[in-house]
PDB file of C-alpha atoms and ligand atoms in Angstrom:
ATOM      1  CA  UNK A  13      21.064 -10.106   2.277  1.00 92.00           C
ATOM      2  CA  UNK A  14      16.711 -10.432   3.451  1.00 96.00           C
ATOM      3  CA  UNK A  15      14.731  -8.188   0.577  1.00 98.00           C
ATOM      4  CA  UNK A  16      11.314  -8.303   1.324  1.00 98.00           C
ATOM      5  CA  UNK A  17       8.587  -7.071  -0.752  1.00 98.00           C
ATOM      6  CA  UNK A  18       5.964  -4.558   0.896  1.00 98.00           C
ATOM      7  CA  UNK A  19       3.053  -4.739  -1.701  1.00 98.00           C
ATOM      8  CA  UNK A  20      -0.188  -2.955  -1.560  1.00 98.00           C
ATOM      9  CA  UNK A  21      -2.545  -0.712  -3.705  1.00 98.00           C
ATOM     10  CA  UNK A  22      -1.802   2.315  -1.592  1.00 98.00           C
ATOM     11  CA  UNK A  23      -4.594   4.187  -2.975  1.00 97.00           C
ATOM     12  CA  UNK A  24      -3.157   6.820  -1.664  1.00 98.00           C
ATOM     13  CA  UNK A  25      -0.483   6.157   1.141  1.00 98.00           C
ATOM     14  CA  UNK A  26      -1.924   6.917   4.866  1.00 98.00           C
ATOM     15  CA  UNK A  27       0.135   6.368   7.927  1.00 97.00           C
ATOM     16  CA  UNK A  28      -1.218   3.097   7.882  1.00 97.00           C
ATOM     17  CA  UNK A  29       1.174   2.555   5.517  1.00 98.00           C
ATOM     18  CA  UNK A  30       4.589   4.520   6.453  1.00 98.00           C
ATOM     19  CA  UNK A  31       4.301   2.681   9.798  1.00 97.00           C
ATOM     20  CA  UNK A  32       4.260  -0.745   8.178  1.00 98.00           C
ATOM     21  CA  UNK A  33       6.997  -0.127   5.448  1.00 98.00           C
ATOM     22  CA  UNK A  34       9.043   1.968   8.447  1.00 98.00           C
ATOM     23  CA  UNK A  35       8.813  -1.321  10.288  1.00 98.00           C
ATOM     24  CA  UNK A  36       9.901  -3.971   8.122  1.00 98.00           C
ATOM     25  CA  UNK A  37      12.780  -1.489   7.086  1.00 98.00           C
ATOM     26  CA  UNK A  38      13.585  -2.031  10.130  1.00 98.00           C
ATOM     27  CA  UNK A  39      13.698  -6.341   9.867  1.00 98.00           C
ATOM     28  CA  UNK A  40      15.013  -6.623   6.977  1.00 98.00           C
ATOM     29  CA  UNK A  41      18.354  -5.711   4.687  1.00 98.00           C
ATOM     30  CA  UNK A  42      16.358  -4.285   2.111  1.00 98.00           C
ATOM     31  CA  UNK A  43      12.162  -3.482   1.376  1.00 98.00           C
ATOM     32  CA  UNK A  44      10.983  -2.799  -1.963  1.00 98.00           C
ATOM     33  CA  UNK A  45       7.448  -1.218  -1.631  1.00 98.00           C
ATOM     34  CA  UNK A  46       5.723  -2.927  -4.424  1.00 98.00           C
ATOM     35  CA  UNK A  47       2.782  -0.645  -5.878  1.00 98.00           C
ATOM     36  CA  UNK A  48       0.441  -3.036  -7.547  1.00 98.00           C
ATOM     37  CA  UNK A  49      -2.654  -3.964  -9.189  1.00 97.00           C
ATOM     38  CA  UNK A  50      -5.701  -5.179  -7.049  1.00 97.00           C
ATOM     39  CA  UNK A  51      -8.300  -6.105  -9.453  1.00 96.00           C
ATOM     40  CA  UNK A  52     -10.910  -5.969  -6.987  1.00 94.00           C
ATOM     41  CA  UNK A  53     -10.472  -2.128  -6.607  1.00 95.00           C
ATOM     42  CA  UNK A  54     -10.940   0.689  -8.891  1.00 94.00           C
ATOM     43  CA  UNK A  55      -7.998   3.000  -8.249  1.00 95.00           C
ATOM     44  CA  UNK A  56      -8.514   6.985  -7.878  1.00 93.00           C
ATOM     45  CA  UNK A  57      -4.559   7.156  -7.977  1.00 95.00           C
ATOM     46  CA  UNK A  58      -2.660   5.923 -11.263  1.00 96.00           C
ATOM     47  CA  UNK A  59       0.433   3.534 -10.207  1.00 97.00           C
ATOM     48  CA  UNK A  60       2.711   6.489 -11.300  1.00 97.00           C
ATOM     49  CA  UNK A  61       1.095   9.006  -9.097  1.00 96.00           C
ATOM     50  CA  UNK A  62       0.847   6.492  -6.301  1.00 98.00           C
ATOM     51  CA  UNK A  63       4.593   5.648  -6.162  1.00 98.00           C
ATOM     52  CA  UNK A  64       5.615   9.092  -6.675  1.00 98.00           C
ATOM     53  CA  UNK A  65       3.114   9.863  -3.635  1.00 98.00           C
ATOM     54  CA  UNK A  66       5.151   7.112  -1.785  1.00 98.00           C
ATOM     55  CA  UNK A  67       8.719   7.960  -2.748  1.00 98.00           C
ATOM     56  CA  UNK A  68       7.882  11.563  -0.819  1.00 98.00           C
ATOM     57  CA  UNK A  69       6.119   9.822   2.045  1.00 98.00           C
ATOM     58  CA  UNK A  70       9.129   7.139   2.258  1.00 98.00           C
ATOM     59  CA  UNK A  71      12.099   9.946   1.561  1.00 97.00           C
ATOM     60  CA  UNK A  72      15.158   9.477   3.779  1.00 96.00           C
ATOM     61  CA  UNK A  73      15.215   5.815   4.739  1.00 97.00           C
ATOM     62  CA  UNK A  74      18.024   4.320   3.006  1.00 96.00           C
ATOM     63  CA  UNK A  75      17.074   0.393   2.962  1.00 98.00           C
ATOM     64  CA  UNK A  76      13.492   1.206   0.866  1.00 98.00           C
ATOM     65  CA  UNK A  77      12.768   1.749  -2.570  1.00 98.00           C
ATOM     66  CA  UNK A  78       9.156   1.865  -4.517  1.00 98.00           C
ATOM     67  CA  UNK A  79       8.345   0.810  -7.604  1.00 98.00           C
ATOM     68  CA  UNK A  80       5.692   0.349  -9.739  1.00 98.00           C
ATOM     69  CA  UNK A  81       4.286  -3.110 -11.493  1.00 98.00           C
ATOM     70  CA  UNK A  82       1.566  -4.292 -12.761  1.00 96.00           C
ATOM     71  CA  UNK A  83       1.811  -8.000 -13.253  1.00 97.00           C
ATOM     72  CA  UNK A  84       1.894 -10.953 -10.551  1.00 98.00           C
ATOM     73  CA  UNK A  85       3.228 -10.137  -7.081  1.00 98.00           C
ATOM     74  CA  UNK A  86       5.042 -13.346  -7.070  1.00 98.00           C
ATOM     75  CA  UNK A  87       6.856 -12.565 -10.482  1.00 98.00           C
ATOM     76  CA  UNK A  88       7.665  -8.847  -8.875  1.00 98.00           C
ATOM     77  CA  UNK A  89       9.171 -10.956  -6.453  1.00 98.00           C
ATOM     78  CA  UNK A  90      11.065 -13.295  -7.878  1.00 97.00           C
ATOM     79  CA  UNK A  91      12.936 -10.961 -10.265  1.00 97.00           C
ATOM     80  CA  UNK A  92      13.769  -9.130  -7.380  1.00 97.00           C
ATOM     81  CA  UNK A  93      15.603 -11.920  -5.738  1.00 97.00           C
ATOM     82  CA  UNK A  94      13.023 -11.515  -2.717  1.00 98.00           C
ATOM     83  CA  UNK A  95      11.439 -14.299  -0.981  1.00 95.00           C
ATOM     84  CA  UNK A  96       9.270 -12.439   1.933  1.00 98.00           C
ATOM     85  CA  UNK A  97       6.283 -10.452   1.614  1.00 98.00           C
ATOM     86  CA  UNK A  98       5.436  -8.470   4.366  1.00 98.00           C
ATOM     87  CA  UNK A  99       1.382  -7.434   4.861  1.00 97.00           C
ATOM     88  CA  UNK A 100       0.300  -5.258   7.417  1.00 96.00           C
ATOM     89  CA  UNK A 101      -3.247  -6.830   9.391  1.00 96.00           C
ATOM     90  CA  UNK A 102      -5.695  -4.525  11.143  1.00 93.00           C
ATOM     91  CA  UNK A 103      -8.189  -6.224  12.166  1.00 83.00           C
ATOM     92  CA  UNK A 104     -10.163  -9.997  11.929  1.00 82.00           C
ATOM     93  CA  UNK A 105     -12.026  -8.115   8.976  1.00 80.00           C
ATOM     94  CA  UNK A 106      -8.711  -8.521   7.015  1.00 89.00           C
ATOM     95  CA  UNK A 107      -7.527 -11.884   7.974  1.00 91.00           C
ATOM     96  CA  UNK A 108      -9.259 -14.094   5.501  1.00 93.00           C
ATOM     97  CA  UNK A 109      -8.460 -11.663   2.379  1.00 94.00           C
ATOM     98  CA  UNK A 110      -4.959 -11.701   3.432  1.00 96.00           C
ATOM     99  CA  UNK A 111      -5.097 -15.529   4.192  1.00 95.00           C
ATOM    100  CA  UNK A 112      -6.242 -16.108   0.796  1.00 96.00           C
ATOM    101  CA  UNK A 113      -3.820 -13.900  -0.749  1.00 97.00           C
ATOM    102  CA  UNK A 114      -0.859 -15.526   1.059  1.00 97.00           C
ATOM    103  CA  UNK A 115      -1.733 -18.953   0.424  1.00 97.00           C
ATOM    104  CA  UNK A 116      -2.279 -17.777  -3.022  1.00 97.00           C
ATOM    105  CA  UNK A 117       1.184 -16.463  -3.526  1.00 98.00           C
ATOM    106  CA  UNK A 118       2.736 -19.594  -1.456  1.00 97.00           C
ATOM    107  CA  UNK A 119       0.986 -21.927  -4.445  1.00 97.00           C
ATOM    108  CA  UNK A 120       2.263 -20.087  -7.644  1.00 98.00           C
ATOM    109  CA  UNK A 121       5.847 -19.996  -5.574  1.00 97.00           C
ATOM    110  CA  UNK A 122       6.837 -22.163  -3.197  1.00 97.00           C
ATOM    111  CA  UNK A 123       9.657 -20.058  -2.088  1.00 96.00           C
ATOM    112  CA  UNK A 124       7.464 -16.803  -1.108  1.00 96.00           C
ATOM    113  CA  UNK A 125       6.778 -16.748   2.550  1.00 96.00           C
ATOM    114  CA  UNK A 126       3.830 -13.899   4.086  1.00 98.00           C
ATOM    115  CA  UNK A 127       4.919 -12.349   6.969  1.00 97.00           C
ATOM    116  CA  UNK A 128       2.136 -10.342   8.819  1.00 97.00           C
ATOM    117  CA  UNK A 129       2.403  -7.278  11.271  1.00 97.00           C
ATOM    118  CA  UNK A 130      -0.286  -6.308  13.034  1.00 95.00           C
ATOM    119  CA  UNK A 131      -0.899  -2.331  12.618  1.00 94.00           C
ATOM    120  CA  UNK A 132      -0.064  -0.188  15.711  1.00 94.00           C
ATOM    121  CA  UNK A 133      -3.325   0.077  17.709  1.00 93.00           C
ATOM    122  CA  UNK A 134      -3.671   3.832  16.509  1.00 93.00           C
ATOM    123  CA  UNK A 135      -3.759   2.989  12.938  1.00 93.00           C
ATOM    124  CA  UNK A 136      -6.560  -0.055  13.283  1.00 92.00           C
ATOM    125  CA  UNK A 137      -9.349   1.951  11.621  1.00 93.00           C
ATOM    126  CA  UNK A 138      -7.327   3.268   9.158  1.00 96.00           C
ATOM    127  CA  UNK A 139      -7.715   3.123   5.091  1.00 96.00           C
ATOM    128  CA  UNK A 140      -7.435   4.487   2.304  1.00 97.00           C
ATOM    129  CA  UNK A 141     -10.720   4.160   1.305  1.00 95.00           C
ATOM    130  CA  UNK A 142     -11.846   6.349   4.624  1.00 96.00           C
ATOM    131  CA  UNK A 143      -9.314   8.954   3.276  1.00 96.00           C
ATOM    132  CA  UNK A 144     -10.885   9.106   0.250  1.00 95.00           C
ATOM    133  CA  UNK A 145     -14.112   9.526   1.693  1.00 95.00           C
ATOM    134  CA  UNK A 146     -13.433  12.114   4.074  1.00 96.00           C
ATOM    135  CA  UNK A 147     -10.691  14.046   1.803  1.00 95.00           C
ATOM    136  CA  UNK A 148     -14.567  13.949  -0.734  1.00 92.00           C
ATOM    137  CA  UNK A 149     -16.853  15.272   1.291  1.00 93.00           C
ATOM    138  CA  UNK A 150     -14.405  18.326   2.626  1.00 92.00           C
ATOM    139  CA  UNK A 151     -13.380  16.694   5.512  1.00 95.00           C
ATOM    140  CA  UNK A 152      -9.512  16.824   7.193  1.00 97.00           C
ATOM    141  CA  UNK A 153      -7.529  14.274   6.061  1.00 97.00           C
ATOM    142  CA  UNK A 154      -3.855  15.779   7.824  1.00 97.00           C
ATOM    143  CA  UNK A 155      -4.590  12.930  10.571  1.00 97.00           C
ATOM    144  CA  UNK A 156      -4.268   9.968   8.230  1.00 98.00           C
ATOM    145  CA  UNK A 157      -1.572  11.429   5.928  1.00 98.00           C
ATOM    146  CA  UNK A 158       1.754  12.349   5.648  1.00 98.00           C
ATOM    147  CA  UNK A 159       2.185  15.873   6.067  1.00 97.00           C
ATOM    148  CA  UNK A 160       4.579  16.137   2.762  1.00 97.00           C
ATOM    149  CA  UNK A 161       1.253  14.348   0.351  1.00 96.00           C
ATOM    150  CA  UNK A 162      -1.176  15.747   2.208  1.00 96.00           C
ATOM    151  CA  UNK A 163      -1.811  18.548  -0.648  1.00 96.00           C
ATOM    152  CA  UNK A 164      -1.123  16.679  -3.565  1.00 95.00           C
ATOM    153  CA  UNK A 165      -3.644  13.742  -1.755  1.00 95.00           C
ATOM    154  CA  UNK A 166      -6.266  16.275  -1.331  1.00 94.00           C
ATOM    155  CA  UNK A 167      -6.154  17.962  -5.099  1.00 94.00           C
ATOM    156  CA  UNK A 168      -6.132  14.906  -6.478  1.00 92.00           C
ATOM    157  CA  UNK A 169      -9.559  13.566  -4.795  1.00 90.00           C
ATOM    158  CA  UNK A 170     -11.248  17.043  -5.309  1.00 87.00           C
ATOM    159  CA  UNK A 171      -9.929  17.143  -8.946  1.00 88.00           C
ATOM    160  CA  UNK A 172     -11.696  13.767  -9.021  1.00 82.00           C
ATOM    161  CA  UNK A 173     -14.952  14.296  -7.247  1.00 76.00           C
ATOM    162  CA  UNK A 174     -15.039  17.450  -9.880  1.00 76.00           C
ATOM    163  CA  UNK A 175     -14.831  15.151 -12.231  1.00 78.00           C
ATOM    164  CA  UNK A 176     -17.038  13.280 -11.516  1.00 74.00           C
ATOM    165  CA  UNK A 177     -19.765  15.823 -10.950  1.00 75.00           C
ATOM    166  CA  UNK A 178     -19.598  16.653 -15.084  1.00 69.00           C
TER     167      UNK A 178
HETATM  168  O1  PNS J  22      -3.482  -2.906  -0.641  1.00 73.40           O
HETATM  169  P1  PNS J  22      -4.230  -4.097  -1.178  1.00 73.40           P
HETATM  170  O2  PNS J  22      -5.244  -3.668  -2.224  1.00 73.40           O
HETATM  171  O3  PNS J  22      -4.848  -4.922  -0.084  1.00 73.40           O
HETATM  172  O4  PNS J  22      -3.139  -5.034  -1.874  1.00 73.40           O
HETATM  173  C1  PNS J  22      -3.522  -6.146  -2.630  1.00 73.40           C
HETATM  174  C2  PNS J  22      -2.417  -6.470  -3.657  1.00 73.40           C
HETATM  175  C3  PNS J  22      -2.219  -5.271  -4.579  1.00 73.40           C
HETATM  176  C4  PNS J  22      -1.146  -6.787  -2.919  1.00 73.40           C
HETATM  177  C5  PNS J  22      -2.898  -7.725  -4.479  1.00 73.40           C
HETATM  178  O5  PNS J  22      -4.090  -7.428  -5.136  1.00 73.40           O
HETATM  179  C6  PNS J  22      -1.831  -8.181  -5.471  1.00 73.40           C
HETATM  180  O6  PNS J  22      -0.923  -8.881  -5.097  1.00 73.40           O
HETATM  181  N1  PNS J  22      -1.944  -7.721  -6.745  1.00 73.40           N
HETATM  182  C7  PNS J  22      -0.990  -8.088  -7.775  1.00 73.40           C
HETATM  183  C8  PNS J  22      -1.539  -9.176  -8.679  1.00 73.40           C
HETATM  184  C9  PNS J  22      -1.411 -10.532  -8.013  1.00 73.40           C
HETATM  185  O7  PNS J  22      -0.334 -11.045  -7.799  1.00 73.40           O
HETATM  186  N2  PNS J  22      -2.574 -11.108  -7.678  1.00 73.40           N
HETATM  187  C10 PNS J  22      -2.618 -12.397  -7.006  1.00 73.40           C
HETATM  188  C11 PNS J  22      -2.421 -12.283  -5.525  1.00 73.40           C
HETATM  189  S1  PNS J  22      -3.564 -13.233  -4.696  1.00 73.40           S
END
């Protein structure tokens, strides 16, 4: 039995997302979505609130499961008997973050192998970043989000960007 390891920030989960993990459910015998740590961002989500946020978007497909970690992807890995990490790529923008990244992960554990999809061409621009952004300023964000997040998405940035204001 394959187990690969989906792992991301997911910051919150766009369709970006749901089409990657949908697809590598679809490779493999089993995906664990790995919701993780990137110290390079400053999360609006918590991990807790961005797996729950995932287990909705990811409801009904049997061979996936999310969880929550906040150490090394490779240890995730490894305790999880799973030796392939699948990354989504959107563009040349995210090829030498993810190159690093991989050969990163392929150092501390020889076994780990990155396997890259490229994003379907109608999720190229997407992020959750420009969610964020647009969910901020008022803007729609049903386009980039599942339909069954989409409120709890949207509270949570306005309960943030009212935070922010005091
Ligand atoms: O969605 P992101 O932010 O591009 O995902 C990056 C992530 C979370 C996969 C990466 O930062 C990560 O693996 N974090 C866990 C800690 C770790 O193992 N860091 C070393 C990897 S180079």
């Amino acid at each position: 039995m394959t187990t690969a390891i989906c792992p991301g920030s997911f910051d919150p989960v766009t369709y970006g997302h749901v089409d990657i993990i949908k697809r590598a459910a679809g490779m493999f015998d089993k995906v664990i979505v790995a919701v993780l740590v990137n110290v390079q961002k400053k999360p609006w989500f918590t991990i807790e609130e961005r797996t729950n946020l995932l287990k909705k978007a990811m409801a009904g497909i049997e061979n996936v499961e999310i969880v929550g970690f906040d150490g090394l992807l490779v240890d995730f890995a490894a305790t999880n008997n799973a030796n392939v990490i699948v990354k989504g790529l959107r563009a040349i923008s995210d090829f030498e973050y993810e190159f690093q990244m991989a050969l990163t992960n392929n150092k501390l554990n020889q076994d780990i192998e990155t396997v890259f999809l490229t994003t379907s061409a109608e999720n190229m621009y997407l992020s959750s970043s420009i969610v964020k952004q647009v969910g901020l300023l008022g803007g729609d964000i049903s386009p980039f989000v599942p339909e069954c997040v989409h409120d709890e998405i949207l509270l949570r940035i306005r309960q943030r960007s009212k935070q922010n204001e005091n």
